[in-house]
Amino acid sequence: MSSSYYRENEKSESFGVESTCLGDSRVYERPFFFIGVPLIMVAFGGLFSKYESTFSIAYESGTTLVLYHGLCIVSKDDKLSIRGKWYRGKKLGIQGDIVVADRVENLSSGIVFARQ
């Protein structure tokens, strides 16, 4: 079965929830575009990248992984309001659920991270 078939038939839920953050967020820089000429070990050009943030929350007496495409800085024990697509982890081969967040509001500090 191809990956495009799996993505088309995958069901996700889009809703929001208020929860507590279980750990500090991790921010990763993910390369997505390269312009230039690669020569053995040296490349002339530029590598463009995007930021992604991950953290876990307590939800339904378990943990849920949150992925936010962008910079989202939260700390342990922050109260969060999260909106996005929720995927069941069993369909993806992992234990627990995953949220691909569109909006993360830190209720403890009042900071809002939202994708436009």
PDB file of C-alpha atoms in Angstrom:
ATOM      1  CA  MET A   1       0.000   0.000   0.000  1.00  0.00           C
ATOM      2  CA  SER A   2       1.472   3.384  -0.987  1.00  0.00           C
ATOM      3  CA  SER A   3       1.952   6.228   1.482  1.00  0.00           C
ATOM      4  CA  SER A   4      -0.411   8.491  -0.481  1.00  0.00           C
ATOM      5  CA  TYR A   5      -3.169   5.872  -0.126  1.00  0.00           C
ATOM      6  CA  TYR A   6      -2.545   5.746   3.617  1.00  0.00           C
ATOM      7  CA  ARG A   7      -2.675   9.556   3.955  1.00  0.00           C
ATOM      8  CA  GLU A   8      -5.894   9.856   1.958  1.00  0.00           C
ATOM      9  CA  ASN A   9      -7.710   7.253   4.049  1.00  0.00           C
ATOM     10  CA  GLU A  10      -6.305   8.407   7.396  1.00  0.00           C
ATOM     11  CA  LYS A  11      -8.938   9.993   9.601  1.00  0.00           C
ATOM     12  CA  SER A  12      -7.977  12.890  11.824  1.00  0.00           C
ATOM     13  CA  GLU A  13      -9.939  14.981  14.243  1.00  0.00           C
ATOM     14  CA  SER A  14      -9.653  18.755  14.394  1.00  0.00           C
ATOM     15  CA  PHE A  15     -10.516  20.267  17.754  1.00  0.00           C
ATOM     16  CA  GLY A  16      -8.975  22.017  20.735  1.00  0.00           C
ATOM     17  CA  VAL A  17      -8.199  21.148  24.326  1.00  0.00           C
ATOM     18  CA  GLU A  18      -6.743  22.741  27.454  1.00  0.00           C
ATOM     19  CA  SER A  19      -3.956  20.787  29.109  1.00  0.00           C
ATOM     20  CA  THR A  20      -0.714  20.917  31.084  1.00  0.00           C
ATOM     21  CA  CYS A  21       2.704  20.730  29.436  1.00  0.00           C
ATOM     22  CA  LEU A  22       4.793  17.794  30.714  1.00  0.00           C
ATOM     23  CA  GLY A  23       8.217  19.094  29.635  1.00  0.00           C
ATOM     24  CA  ASP A  24      10.028  21.964  27.969  1.00  0.00           C
ATOM     25  CA  SER A  25       9.567  22.254  24.226  1.00  0.00           C
ATOM     26  CA  ARG A  26      12.335  21.216  21.834  1.00  0.00           C
ATOM     27  CA  VAL A  27      12.933  23.380  18.777  1.00  0.00           C
ATOM     28  CA  TYR A  28      14.472  21.806  15.669  1.00  0.00           C
ATOM     29  CA  GLU A  29      15.692  23.396  12.474  1.00  0.00           C
ATOM     30  CA  ARG A  30      14.594  21.301   9.496  1.00  0.00           C
ATOM     31  CA  PRO A  31      16.162  21.950   6.080  1.00  0.00           C
ATOM     32  CA  PHE A  32      13.618  22.113   3.274  1.00  0.00           C
ATOM     33  CA  PHE A  33      15.260  23.785   0.291  1.00  0.00           C
ATOM     34  CA  PHE A  34      18.766  23.923  -1.227  1.00  0.00           C
ATOM     35  CA  ILE A  35      20.017  26.194  -3.976  1.00  0.00           C
ATOM     36  CA  GLY A  36      23.560  25.749  -5.170  1.00  0.00           C
ATOM     37  CA  VAL A  37      26.145  23.357  -6.534  1.00  0.00           C
ATOM     38  CA  PRO A  38      27.284  20.444  -4.350  1.00  0.00           C
ATOM     39  CA  LEU A  39      30.968  19.615  -4.827  1.00  0.00           C
ATOM     40  CA  ILE A  40      32.226  16.533  -2.933  1.00  0.00           C
ATOM     41  CA  MET A  41      32.267  18.026   0.617  1.00  0.00           C
ATOM     42  CA  VAL A  42      31.794  21.723  -0.124  1.00  0.00           C
ATOM     43  CA  ALA A  43      28.618  23.233  -1.459  1.00  0.00           C
ATOM     44  CA  PHE A  44      28.297  26.653  -3.000  1.00  0.00           C
ATOM     45  CA  GLY A  45      24.862  28.011  -2.379  1.00  0.00           C
ATOM     46  CA  GLY A  46      22.390  28.242   0.441  1.00  0.00           C
ATOM     47  CA  LEU A  47      20.334  25.928   2.573  1.00  0.00           C
ATOM     48  CA  PHE A  48      16.966  27.252   3.680  1.00  0.00           C
ATOM     49  CA  SER A  49      15.222  25.773   6.688  1.00  0.00           C
ATOM     50  CA  LYS A  50      12.125  25.946   8.872  1.00  0.00           C
ATOM     51  CA  TYR A  51      11.673  25.527  12.599  1.00  0.00           C
ATOM     52  CA  GLU A  52       9.584  22.823  14.251  1.00  0.00           C
ATOM     53  CA  SER A  53       8.744  22.503  17.936  1.00  0.00           C
ATOM     54  CA  THR A  54       7.762  19.382  19.850  1.00  0.00           C
ATOM     55  CA  PHE A  55       6.544  18.850  23.407  1.00  0.00           C
ATOM     56  CA  SER A  56       4.214  16.541  25.296  1.00  0.00           C
ATOM     57  CA  ILE A  57       1.003  17.250  27.193  1.00  0.00           C
ATOM     58  CA  ALA A  58      -1.161  15.353  29.653  1.00  0.00           C
ATOM     59  CA  TYR A  59      -4.428  14.363  27.975  1.00  0.00           C
ATOM     60  CA  GLU A  60      -7.015  11.704  28.839  1.00  0.00           C
ATOM     61  CA  SER A  61      -4.866  10.186  31.625  1.00  0.00           C
ATOM     62  CA  GLY A  62      -1.948   9.706  29.236  1.00  0.00           C
ATOM     63  CA  THR A  63       0.567  11.654  27.227  1.00  0.00           C
ATOM     64  CA  THR A  64       0.132  13.205  23.806  1.00  0.00           C
ATOM     65  CA  LEU A  65       2.913  14.463  21.556  1.00  0.00           C
ATOM     66  CA  VAL A  66       2.415  17.945  20.063  1.00  0.00           C
ATOM     67  CA  LEU A  67       4.151  19.005  16.834  1.00  0.00           C
ATOM     68  CA  TYR A  68       4.022  22.681  15.883  1.00  0.00           C
ATOM     69  CA  HIS A  69       5.451  23.817  12.524  1.00  0.00           C
ATOM     70  CA  GLY A  70       7.219  26.943  13.721  1.00  0.00           C
ATOM     71  CA  LEU A  71       8.760  28.373  16.864  1.00  0.00           C
ATOM     72  CA  CYS A  72       6.734  27.494  19.976  1.00  0.00           C
ATOM     73  CA  ILE A  73       8.447  27.905  23.322  1.00  0.00           C
ATOM     74  CA  VAL A  74       6.654  26.401  26.332  1.00  0.00           C
ATOM     75  CA  SER A  75       7.898  25.208  29.717  1.00  0.00           C
ATOM     76  CA  LYS A  76       7.015  22.363  32.032  1.00  0.00           C
ATOM     77  CA  ASP A  77       3.756  22.828  33.990  1.00  0.00           C
ATOM     78  CA  ASP A  78       2.471  25.612  31.684  1.00  0.00           C
ATOM     79  CA  LYS A  79      -1.285  25.564  31.097  1.00  0.00           C
ATOM     80  CA  LEU A  80      -1.906  25.364  27.343  1.00  0.00           C
ATOM     81  CA  SER A  81      -4.841  25.664  24.981  1.00  0.00           C
ATOM     82  CA  ILE A  82      -4.072  23.717  21.793  1.00  0.00           C
ATOM     83  CA  ARG A  83      -5.994  23.613  18.498  1.00  0.00           C
ATOM     84  CA  GLY A  84      -5.081  21.439  15.552  1.00  0.00           C
ATOM     85  CA  LYS A  85      -5.441  18.012  13.953  1.00  0.00           C
ATOM     86  CA  TRP A  86      -5.361  15.056  16.306  1.00  0.00           C
ATOM     87  CA  TYR A  87      -4.140  11.713  14.988  1.00  0.00           C
ATOM     88  CA  ARG A  88      -4.513   8.376  16.731  1.00  0.00           C
ATOM     89  CA  GLY A  89      -1.054   6.934  17.312  1.00  0.00           C
ATOM     90  CA  LYS A  90      -2.025   3.334  16.605  1.00  0.00           C
ATOM     91  CA  LYS A  91      -2.632   4.229  12.957  1.00  0.00           C
ATOM     92  CA  LEU A  92       0.877   5.691  12.796  1.00  0.00           C
ATOM     93  CA  GLY A  93       2.508   2.775  14.607  1.00  0.00           C
ATOM     94  CA  ILE A  94       3.194   4.476  17.936  1.00  0.00           C
ATOM     95  CA  GLN A  95       1.663   4.383  21.380  1.00  0.00           C
ATOM     96  CA  GLY A  96      -0.342   7.479  22.292  1.00  0.00           C
ATOM     97  CA  ASP A  97      -1.751  10.284  20.166  1.00  0.00           C
ATOM     98  CA  ILE A  98      -0.143  13.034  18.087  1.00  0.00           C
ATOM     99  CA  VAL A  99      -1.336  16.603  17.585  1.00  0.00           C
ATOM    100  CA  VAL A 100      -0.215  18.718  14.648  1.00  0.00           C
ATOM    101  CA  ALA A 101      -1.047  22.083  16.185  1.00  0.00           C
ATOM    102  CA  ASP A 102      -2.191  25.163  14.292  1.00  0.00           C
ATOM    103  CA  ARG A 103      -2.525  27.302  17.417  1.00  0.00           C
ATOM    104  CA  VAL A 104      -0.920  27.010  20.854  1.00  0.00           C
ATOM    105  CA  GLU A 105      -1.935  29.498  23.541  1.00  0.00           C
ATOM    106  CA  ASN A 106       0.121  29.556  26.723  1.00  0.00           C
ATOM    107  CA  LEU A 107      -2.496  30.409  29.364  1.00  0.00           C
ATOM    108  CA  SER A 108       0.195  30.799  32.041  1.00  0.00           C
ATOM    109  CA  SER A 109       2.056  33.609  30.247  1.00  0.00           C
ATOM    110  CA  GLY A 110      -0.532  34.811  27.723  1.00  0.00           C
ATOM    111  CA  ILE A 111       1.687  34.150  24.670  1.00  0.00           C
ATOM    112  CA  VAL A 112      -0.073  32.864  21.543  1.00  0.00           C
ATOM    113  CA  PHE A 113       1.663  30.896  18.769  1.00  0.00           C
ATOM    114  CA  ALA A 114      -0.530  30.710  15.659  1.00  0.00           C
ATOM    115  CA  ARG A 115       0.102  29.771  12.044  1.00  0.00           C
ATOM    116  CA  GLN A 116      -1.475  32.120   9.567  1.00  0.00           C
TER     117      GLN A 116
END
